[in-house]
PDB file of C-alpha atoms in Angstrom:
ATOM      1  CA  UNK L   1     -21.462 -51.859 145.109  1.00 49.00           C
ATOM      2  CA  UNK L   2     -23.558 -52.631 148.227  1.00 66.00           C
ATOM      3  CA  UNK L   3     -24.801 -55.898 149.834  1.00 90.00           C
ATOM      4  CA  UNK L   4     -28.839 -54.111 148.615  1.00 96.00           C
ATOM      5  CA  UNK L   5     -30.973 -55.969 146.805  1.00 98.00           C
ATOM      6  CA  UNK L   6     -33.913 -54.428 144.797  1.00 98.00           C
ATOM      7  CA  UNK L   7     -36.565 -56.084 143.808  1.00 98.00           C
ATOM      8  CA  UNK L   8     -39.392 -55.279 141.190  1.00 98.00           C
ATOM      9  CA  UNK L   9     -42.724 -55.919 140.996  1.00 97.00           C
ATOM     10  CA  UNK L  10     -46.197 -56.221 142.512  1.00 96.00           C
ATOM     11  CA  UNK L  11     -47.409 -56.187 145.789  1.00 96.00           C
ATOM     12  CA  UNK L  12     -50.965 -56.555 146.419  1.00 93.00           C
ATOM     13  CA  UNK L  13     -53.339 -57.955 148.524  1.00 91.00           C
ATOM     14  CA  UNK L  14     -54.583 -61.586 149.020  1.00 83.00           C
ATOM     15  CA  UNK L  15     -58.361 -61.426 150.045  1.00 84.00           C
ATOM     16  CA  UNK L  16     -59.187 -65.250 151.160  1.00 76.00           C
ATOM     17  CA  UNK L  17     -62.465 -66.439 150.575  1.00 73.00           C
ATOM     18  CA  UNK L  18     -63.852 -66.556 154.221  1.00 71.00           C
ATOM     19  CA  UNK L  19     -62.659 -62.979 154.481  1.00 71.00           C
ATOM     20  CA  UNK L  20     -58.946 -63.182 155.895  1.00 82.00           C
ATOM     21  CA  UNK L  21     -56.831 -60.805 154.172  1.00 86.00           C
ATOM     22  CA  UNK L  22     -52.813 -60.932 153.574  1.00 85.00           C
ATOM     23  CA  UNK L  23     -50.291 -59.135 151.832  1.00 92.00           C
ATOM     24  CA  UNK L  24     -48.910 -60.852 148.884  1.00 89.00           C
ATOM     25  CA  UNK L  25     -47.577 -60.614 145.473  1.00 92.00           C
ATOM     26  CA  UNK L  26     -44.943 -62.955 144.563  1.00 95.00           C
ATOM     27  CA  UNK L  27     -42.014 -60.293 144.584  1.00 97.00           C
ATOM     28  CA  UNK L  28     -43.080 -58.735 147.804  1.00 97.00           C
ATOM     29  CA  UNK L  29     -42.805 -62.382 149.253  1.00 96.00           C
ATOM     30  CA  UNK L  30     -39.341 -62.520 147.967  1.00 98.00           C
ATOM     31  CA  UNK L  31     -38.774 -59.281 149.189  1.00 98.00           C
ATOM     32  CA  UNK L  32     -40.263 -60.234 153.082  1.00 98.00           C
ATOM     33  CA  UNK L  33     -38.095 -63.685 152.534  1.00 97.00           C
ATOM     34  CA  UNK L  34     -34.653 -61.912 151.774  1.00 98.00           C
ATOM     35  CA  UNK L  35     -35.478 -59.183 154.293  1.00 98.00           C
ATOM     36  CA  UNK L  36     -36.552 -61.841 156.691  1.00 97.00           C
ATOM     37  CA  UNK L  37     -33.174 -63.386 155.926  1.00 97.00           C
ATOM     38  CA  UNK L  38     -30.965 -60.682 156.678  1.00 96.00           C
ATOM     39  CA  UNK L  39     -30.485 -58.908 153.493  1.00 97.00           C
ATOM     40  CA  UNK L  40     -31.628 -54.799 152.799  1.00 97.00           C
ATOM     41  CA  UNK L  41     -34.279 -54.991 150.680  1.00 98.00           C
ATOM     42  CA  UNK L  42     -35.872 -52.541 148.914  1.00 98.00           C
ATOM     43  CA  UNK L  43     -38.757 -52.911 146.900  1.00 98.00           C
ATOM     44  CA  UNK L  44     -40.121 -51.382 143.830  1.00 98.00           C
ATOM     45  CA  UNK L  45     -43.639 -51.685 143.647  1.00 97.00           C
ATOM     46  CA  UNK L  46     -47.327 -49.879 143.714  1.00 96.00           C
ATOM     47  CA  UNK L  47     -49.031 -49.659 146.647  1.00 96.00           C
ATOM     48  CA  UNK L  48     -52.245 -47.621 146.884  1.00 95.00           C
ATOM     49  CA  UNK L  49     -53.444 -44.813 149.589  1.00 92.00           C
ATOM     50  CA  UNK L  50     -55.856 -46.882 151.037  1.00 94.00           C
ATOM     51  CA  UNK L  51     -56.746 -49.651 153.986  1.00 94.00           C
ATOM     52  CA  UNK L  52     -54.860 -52.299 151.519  1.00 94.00           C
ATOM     53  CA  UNK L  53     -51.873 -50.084 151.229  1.00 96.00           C
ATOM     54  CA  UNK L  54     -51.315 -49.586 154.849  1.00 96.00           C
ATOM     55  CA  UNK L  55     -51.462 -53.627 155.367  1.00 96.00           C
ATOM     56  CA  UNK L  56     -49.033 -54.127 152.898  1.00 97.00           C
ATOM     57  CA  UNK L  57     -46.694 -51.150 154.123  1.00 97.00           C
ATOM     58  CA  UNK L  58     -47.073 -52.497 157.739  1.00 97.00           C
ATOM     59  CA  UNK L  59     -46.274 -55.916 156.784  1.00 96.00           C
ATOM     60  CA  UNK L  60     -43.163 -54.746 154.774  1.00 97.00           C
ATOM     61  CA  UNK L  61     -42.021 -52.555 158.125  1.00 97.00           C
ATOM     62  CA  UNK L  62     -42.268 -55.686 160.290  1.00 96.00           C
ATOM     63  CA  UNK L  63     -39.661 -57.460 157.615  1.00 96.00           C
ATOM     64  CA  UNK L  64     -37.576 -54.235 157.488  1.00 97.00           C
ATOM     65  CA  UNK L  65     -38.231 -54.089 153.495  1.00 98.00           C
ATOM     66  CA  UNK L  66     -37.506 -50.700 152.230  1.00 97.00           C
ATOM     67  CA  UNK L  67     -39.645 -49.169 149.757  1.00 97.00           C
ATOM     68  CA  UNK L  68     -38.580 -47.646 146.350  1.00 97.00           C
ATOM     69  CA  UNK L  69     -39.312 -43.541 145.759  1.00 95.00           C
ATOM     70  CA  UNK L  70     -41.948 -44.414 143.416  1.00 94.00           C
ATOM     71  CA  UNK L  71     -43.729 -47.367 144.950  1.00 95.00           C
ATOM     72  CA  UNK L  72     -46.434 -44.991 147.451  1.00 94.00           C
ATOM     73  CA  UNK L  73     -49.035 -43.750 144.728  1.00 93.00           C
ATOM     74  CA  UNK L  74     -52.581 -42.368 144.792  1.00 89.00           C
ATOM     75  CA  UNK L  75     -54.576 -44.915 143.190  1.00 88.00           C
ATOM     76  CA  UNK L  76     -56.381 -48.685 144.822  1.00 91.00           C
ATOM     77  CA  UNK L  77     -53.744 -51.055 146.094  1.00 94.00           C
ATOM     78  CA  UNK L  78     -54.319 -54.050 143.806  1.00 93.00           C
ATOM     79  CA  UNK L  79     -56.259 -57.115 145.072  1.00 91.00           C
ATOM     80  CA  UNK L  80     -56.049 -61.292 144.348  1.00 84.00           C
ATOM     81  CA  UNK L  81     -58.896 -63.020 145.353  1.00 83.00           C
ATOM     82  CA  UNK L  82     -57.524 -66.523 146.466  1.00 74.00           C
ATOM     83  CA  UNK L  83     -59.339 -70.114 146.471  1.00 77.00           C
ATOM     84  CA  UNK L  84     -57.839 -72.741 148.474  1.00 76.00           C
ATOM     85  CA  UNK L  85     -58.928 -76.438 147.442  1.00 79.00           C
ATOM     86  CA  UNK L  86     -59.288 -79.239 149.407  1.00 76.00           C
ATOM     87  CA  UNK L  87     -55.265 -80.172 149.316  1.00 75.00           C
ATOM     88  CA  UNK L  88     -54.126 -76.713 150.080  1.00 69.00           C
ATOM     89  CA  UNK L  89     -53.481 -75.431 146.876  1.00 74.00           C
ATOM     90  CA  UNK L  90     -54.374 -71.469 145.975  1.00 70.00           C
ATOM     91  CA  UNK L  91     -55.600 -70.326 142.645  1.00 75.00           C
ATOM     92  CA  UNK L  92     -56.324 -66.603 141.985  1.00 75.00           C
ATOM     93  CA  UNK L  93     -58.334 -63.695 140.281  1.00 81.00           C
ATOM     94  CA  UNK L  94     -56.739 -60.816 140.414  1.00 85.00           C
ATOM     95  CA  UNK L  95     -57.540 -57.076 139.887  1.00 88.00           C
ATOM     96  CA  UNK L  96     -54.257 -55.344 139.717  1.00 89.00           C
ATOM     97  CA  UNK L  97     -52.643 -51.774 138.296  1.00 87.00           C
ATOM     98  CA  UNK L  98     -49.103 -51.890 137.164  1.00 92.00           C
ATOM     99  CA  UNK L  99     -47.505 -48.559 135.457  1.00 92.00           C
ATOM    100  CA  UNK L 100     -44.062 -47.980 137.410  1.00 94.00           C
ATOM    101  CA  UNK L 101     -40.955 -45.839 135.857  1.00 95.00           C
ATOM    102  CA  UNK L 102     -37.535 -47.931 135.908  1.00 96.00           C
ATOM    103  CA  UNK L 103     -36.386 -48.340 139.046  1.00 96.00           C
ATOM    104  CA  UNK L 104     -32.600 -47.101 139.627  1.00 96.00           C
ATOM    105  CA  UNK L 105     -30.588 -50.134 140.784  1.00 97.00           C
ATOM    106  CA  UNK L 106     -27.274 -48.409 140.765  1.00 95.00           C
ATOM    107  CA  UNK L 107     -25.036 -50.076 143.261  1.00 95.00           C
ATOM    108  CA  UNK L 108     -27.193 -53.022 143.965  1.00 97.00           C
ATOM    109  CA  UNK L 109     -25.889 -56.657 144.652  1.00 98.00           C
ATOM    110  CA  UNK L 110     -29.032 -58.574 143.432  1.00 98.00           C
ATOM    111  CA  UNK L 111     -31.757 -57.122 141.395  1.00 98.00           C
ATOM    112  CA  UNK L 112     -34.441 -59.488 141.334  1.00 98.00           C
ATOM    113  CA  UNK L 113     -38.046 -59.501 139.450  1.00 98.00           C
ATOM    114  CA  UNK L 114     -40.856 -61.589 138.305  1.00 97.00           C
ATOM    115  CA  UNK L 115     -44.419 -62.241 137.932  1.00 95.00           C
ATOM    116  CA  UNK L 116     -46.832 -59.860 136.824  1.00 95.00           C
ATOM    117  CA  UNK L 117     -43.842 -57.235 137.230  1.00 96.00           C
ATOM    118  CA  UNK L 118     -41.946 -58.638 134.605  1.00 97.00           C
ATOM    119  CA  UNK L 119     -44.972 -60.069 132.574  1.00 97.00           C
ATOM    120  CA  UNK L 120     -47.584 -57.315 132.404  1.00 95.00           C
ATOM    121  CA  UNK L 121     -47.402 -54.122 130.249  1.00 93.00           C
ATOM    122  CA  UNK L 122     -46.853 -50.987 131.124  1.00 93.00           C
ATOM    123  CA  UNK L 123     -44.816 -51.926 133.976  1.00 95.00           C
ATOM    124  CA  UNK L 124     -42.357 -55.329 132.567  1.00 96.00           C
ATOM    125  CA  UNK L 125     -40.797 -52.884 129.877  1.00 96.00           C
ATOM    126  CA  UNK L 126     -39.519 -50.524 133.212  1.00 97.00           C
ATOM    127  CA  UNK L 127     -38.348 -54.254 134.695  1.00 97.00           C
ATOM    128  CA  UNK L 128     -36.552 -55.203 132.078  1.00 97.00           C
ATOM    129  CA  UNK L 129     -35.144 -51.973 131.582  1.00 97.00           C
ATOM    130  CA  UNK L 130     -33.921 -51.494 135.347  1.00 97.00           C
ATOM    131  CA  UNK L 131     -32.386 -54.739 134.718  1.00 98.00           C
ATOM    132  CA  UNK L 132     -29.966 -53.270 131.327  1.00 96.00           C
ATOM    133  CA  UNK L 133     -29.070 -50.788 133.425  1.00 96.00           C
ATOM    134  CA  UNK L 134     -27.810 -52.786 136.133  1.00 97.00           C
ATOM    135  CA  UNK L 135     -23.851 -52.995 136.822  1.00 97.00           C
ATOM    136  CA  UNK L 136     -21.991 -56.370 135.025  1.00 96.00           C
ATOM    137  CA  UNK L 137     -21.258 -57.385 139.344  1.00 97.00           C
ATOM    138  CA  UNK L 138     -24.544 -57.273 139.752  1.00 98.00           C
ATOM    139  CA  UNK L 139     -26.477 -60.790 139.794  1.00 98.00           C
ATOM    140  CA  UNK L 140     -30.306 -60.451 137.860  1.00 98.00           C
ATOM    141  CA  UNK L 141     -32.444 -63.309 138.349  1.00 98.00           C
ATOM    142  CA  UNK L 142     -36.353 -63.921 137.274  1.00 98.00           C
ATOM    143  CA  UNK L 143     -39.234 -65.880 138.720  1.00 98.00           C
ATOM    144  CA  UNK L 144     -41.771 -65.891 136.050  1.00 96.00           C
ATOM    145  CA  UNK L 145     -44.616 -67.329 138.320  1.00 94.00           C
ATOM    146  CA  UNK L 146     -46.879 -67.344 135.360  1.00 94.00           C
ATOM    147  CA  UNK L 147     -50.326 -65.554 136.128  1.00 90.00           C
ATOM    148  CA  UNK L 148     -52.091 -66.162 132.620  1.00 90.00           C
ATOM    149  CA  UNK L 149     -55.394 -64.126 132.823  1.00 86.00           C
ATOM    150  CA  UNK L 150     -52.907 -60.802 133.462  1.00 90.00           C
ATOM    151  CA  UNK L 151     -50.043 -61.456 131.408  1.00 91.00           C
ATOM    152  CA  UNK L 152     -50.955 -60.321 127.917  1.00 88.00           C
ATOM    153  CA  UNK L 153     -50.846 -63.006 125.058  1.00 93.00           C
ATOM    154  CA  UNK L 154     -48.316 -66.070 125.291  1.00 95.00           C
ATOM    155  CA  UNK L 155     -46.531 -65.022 122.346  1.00 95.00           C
ATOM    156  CA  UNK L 156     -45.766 -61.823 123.887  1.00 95.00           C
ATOM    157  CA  UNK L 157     -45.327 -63.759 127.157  1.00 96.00           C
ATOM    158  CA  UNK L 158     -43.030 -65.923 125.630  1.00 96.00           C
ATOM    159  CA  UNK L 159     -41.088 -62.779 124.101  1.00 96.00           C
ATOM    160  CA  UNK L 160     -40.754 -61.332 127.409  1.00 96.00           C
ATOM    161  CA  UNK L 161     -39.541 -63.983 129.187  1.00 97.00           C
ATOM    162  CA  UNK L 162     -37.252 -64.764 126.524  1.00 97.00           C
ATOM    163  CA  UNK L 163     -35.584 -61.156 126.482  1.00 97.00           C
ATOM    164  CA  UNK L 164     -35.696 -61.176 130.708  1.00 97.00           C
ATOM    165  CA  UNK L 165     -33.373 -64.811 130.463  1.00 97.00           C
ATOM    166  CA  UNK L 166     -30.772 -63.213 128.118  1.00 97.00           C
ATOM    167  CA  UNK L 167     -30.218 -61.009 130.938  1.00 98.00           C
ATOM    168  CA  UNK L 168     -30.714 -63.089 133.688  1.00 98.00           C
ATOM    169  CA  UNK L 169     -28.467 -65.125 135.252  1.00 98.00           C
ATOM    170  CA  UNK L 170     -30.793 -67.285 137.151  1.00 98.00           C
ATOM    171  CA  UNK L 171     -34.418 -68.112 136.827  1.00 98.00           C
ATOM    172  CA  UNK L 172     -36.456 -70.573 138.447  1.00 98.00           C
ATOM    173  CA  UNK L 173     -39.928 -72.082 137.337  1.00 97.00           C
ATOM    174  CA  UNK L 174     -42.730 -73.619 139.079  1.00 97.00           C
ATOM    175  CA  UNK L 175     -43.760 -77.179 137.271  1.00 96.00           C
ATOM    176  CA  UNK L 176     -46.757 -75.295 136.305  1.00 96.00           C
ATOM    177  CA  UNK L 177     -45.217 -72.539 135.004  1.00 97.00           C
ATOM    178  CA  UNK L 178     -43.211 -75.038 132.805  1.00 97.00           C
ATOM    179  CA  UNK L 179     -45.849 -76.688 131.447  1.00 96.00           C
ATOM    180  CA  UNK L 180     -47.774 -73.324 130.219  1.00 97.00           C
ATOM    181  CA  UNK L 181     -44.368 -71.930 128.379  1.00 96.00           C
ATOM    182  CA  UNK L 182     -43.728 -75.063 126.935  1.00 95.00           C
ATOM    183  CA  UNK L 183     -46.855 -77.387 127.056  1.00 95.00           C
ATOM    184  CA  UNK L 184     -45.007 -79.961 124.790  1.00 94.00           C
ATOM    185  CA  UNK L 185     -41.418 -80.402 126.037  1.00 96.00           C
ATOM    186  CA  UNK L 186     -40.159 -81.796 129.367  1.00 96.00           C
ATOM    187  CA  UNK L 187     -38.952 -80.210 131.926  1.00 96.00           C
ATOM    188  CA  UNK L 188     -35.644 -81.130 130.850  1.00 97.00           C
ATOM    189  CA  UNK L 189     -36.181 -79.671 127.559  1.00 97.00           C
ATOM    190  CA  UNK L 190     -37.998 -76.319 128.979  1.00 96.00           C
ATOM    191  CA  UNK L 191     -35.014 -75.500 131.389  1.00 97.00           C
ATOM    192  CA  UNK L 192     -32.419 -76.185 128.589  1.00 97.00           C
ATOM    193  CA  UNK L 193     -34.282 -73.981 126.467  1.00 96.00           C
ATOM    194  CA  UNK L 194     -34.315 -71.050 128.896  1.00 95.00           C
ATOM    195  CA  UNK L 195     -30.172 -71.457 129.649  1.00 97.00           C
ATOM    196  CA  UNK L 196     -29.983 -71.083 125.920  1.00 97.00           C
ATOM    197  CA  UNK L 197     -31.502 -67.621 126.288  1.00 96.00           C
ATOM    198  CA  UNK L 198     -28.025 -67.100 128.682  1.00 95.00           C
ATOM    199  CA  UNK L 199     -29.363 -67.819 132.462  1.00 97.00           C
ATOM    200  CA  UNK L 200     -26.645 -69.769 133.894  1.00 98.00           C
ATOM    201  CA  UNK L 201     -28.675 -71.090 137.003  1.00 98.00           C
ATOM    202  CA  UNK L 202     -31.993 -72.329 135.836  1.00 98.00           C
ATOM    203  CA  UNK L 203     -33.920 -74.793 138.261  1.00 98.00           C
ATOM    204  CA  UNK L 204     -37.540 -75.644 138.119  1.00 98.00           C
ATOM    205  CA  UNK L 205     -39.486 -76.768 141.255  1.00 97.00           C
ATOM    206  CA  UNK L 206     -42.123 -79.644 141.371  1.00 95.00           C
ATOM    207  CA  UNK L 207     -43.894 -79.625 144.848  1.00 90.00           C
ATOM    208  CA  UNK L 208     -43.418 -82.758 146.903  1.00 89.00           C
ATOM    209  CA  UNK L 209     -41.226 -84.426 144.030  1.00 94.00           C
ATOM    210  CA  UNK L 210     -38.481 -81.567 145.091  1.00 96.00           C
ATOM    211  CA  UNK L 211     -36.332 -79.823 142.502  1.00 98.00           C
ATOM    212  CA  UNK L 212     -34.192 -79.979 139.194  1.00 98.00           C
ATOM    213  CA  UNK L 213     -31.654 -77.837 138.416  1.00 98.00           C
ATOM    214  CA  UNK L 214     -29.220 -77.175 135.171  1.00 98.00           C
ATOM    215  CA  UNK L 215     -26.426 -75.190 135.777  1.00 98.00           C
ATOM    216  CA  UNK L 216     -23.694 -74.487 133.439  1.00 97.00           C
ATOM    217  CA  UNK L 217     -24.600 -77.974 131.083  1.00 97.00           C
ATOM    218  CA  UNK L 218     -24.809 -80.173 134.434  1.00 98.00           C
ATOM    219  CA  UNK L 219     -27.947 -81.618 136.182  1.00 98.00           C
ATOM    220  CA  UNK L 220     -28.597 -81.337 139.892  1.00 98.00           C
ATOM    221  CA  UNK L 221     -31.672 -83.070 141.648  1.00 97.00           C
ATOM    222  CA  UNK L 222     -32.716 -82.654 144.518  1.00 97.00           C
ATOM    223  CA  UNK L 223     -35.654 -84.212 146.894  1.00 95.00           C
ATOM    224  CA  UNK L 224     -38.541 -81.914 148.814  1.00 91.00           C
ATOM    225  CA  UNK L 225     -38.151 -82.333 152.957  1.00 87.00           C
ATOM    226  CA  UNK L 226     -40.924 -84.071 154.206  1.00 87.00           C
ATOM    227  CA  UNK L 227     -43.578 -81.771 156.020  1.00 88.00           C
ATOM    228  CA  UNK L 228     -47.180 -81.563 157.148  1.00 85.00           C
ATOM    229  CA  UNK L 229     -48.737 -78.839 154.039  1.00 84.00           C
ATOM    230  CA  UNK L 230     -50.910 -76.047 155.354  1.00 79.00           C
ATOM    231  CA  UNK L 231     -50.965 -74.466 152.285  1.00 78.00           C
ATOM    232  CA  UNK L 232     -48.857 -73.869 149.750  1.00 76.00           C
ATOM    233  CA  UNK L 233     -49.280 -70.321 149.794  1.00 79.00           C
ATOM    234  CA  UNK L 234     -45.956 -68.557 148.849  1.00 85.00           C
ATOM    235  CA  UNK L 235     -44.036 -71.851 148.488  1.00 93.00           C
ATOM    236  CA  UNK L 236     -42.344 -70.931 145.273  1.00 95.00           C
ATOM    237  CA  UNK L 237     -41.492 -67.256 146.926  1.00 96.00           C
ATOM    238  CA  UNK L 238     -40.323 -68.808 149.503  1.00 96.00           C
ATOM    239  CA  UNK L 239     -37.998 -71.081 147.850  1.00 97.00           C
ATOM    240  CA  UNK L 240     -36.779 -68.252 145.537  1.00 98.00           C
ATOM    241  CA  UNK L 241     -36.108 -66.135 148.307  1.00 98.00           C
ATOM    242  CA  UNK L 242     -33.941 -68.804 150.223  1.00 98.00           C
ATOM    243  CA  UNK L 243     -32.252 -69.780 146.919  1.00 98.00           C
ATOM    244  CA  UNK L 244     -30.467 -66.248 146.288  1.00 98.00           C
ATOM    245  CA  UNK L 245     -29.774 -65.747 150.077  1.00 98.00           C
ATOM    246  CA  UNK L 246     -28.263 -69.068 150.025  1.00 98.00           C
ATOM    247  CA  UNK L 247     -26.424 -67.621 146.432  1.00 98.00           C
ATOM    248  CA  UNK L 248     -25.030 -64.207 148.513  1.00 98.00           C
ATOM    249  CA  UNK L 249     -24.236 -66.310 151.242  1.00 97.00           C
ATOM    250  CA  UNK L 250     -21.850 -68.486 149.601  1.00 97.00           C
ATOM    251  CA  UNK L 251     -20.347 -65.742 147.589  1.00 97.00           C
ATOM    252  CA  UNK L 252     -21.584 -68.300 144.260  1.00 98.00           C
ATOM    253  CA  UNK L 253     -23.446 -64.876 143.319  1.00 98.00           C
ATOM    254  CA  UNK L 254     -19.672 -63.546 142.032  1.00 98.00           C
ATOM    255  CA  UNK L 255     -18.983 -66.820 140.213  1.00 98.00           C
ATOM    256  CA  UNK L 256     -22.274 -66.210 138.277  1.00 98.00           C
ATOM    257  CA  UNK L 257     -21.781 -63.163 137.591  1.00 98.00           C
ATOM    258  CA  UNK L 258     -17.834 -63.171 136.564  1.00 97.00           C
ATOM    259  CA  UNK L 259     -18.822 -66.159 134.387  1.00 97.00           C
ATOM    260  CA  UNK L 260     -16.688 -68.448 136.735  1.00 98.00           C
ATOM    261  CA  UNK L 261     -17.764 -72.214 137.252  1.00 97.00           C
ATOM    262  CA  UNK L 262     -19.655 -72.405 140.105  1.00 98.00           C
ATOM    263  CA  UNK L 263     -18.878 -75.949 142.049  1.00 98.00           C
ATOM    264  CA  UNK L 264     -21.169 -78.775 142.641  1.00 98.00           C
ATOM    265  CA  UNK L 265     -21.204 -78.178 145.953  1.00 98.00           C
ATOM    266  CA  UNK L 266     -22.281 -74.677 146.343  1.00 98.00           C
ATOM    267  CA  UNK L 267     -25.410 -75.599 143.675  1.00 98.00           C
ATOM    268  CA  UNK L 268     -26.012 -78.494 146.147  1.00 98.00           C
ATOM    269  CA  UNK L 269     -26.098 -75.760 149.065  1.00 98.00           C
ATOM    270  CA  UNK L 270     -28.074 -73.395 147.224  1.00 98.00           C
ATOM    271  CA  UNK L 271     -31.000 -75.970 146.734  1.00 98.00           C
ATOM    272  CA  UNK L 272     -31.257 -77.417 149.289  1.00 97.00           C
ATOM    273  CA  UNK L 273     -31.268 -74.173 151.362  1.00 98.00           C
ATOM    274  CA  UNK L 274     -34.528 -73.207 148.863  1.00 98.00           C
ATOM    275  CA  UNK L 275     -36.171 -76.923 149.382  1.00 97.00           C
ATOM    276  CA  UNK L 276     -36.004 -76.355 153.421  1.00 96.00           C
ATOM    277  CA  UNK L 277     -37.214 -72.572 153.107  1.00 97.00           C
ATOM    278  CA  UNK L 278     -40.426 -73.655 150.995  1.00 96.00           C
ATOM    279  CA  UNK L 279     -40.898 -76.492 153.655  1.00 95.00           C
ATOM    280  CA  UNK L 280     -41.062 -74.070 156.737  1.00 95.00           C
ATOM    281  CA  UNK L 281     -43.266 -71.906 154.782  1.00 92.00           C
ATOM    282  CA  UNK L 282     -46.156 -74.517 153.160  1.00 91.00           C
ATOM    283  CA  UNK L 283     -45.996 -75.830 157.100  1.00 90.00           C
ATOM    284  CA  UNK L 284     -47.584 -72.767 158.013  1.00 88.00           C
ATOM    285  CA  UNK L 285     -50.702 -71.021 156.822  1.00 80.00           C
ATOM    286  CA  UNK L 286     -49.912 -68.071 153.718  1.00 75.00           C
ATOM    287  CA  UNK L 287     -46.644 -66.500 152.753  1.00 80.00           C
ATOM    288  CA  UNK L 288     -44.873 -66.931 155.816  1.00 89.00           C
ATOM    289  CA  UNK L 289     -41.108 -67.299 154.746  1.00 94.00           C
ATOM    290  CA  UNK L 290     -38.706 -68.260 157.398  1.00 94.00           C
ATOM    291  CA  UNK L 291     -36.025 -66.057 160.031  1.00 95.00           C
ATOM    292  CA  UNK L 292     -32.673 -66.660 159.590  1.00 95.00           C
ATOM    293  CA  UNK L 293     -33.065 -68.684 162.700  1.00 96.00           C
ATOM    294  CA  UNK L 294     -35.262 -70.991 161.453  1.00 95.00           C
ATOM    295  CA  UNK L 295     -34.009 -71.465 158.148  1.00 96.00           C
ATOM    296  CA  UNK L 296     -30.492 -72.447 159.813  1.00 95.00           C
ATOM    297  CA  UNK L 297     -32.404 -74.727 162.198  1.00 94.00           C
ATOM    298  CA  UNK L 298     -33.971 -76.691 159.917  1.00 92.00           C
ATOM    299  CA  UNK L 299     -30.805 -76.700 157.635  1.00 93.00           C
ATOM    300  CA  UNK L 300     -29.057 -78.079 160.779  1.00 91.00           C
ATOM    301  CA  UNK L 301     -31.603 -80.860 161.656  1.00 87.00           C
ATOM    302  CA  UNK L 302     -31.681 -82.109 157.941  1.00 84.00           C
ATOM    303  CA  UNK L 303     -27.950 -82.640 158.031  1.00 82.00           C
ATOM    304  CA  UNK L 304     -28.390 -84.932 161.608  1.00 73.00           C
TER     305      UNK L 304
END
């Protein structure tokens, strides 16, 4: 095994209203983030032969994201048309393609996916089966970041997610993405559901009310750093992103995997590496996740 992560799943292009154009896609901002972080990253993706494509590819070069064998293809780049309201806060359309083979992950440390990737057919049954193919060491995790008009129906939603957790070792939700899986339960009830599935590590973000986190049967809160919001553009990548570097960091990606406890401490480090990641990036305009530099900074300056 190597230190490589792969990660699966979209990468597209946000097209602002106003005209301002990014690259986005809420695996290929976890991708950037771990890149950005210090970790080889490749991604497996679908990126088009066109003006889109080359912003995305030139955007993963600057992070030093690798790209999967399969990921350049001859079609349109796909596109999300993103609204920002009055407090910051993006909604979507989105117009997007997503037929991939399975990846190979042989020999990877981390094999993350989520979002459309793991959610939309034809491409979520070649996630989910990269991720039965993947080596016991090796720790799978899942962001669901729920897109609903590009997901298929919620049962089959529901199915999928279900069948991605008994796999996964940790998956995180958005409050939002909580509320559509399980529209009737708390959050409480909606994270105990998923570590019933298997996932060891589940946590579930809620903006400026922080985090909550069940691992292994115990309960871990933690609060959101007070910041300035640009936008909160990428805030949930971002925190995903600095959750598993801060889980490679601290080795707690072997304990999860070997089905050893993993201390209270090194959950407590993990989250509130995430919390200060998403702060640095909704400080900032778009999906801007943070150096290794800056994460550490502001990790430093929290602890003062």
């Amino acid at each position: 095994m190597t230190d490589r992560i792969a990660v699966i799943g979209e990468a597209l292009v946000d097209v602002v209203e106003g005209g301002e154009t990014h690259a986005g896609g809420s695996p290929m901002n976890i991708a950037v983030g771990l890149a950005r972080l210090g970790h080889p990253t490749t991604l497996h993706a679908r990126i088009g032969a066109d003006d889109y494509g080359a912003l995305i590819r030139a955007h993963l070069d600057e992070a030093g994201v690798s790209l999967g064998p399969d990921t350049l293809v001859t079609g349109p780049t796909s596109t999300a048309i993103a609204r920002v309201d009055a407090e910051g806060k993006a909604s979507y359309a989105f117009d997007i393609d997503w037929d991939i083979p399975a990846p190979d992950v042989t020999g990877t440390r981390l094999v993350h996916t989520g979002s459309i990737g793991a959610l939309r057919e034809p491409g979520a049954a070649a996630a989910l089966a990269a991720l039965g193919t993947a080596a016991a060491n090796t720790l799978l995790t899942l962001d669901p970041n729920i897109r609903p008009d590009v997901i298929g129906t919620k049962e089959e939603v529901l199915r999928r997610v279900a069948d991605l957790a008994a796999l996964c070792q940790v998956v995180k939700l958005s409050d939002e993405d909580a509320a559509w899986l399980a529209p009737d339960a708390t959050l409480e009830k909606a994270l105990a559901d998923l570590a019933a599935h298997g996932a060891r590590f589940v946590v579930v973000t809620r903006g400026s009310e922080g985090c909550l986190a069940l691992v292994d049967g115990a309960w871990f809160a933690r609060p959101a750093q007070r910041v300035v919001v640009a936008d909160t553009i990428g805030a949930g990548d971002a925190f995903m992103s600095g959750l598993l570097h801060a889980l490679l960091r601290d080795g707690t990606d072997g304990l999860l995997t070997a089905g050893e406890p993993v201390p209270d401490d090194a959950v407590l480090a993990a989250l509130d590496t995430a919390l200060a990641s998403a702060a640095l990036t909704v400080a900032r305009a778009g999906a801007n996740p943070p150096s290794t530099a800056e994460l550490d900074q502001a990790l430093r300056a929290s602890r003062e």
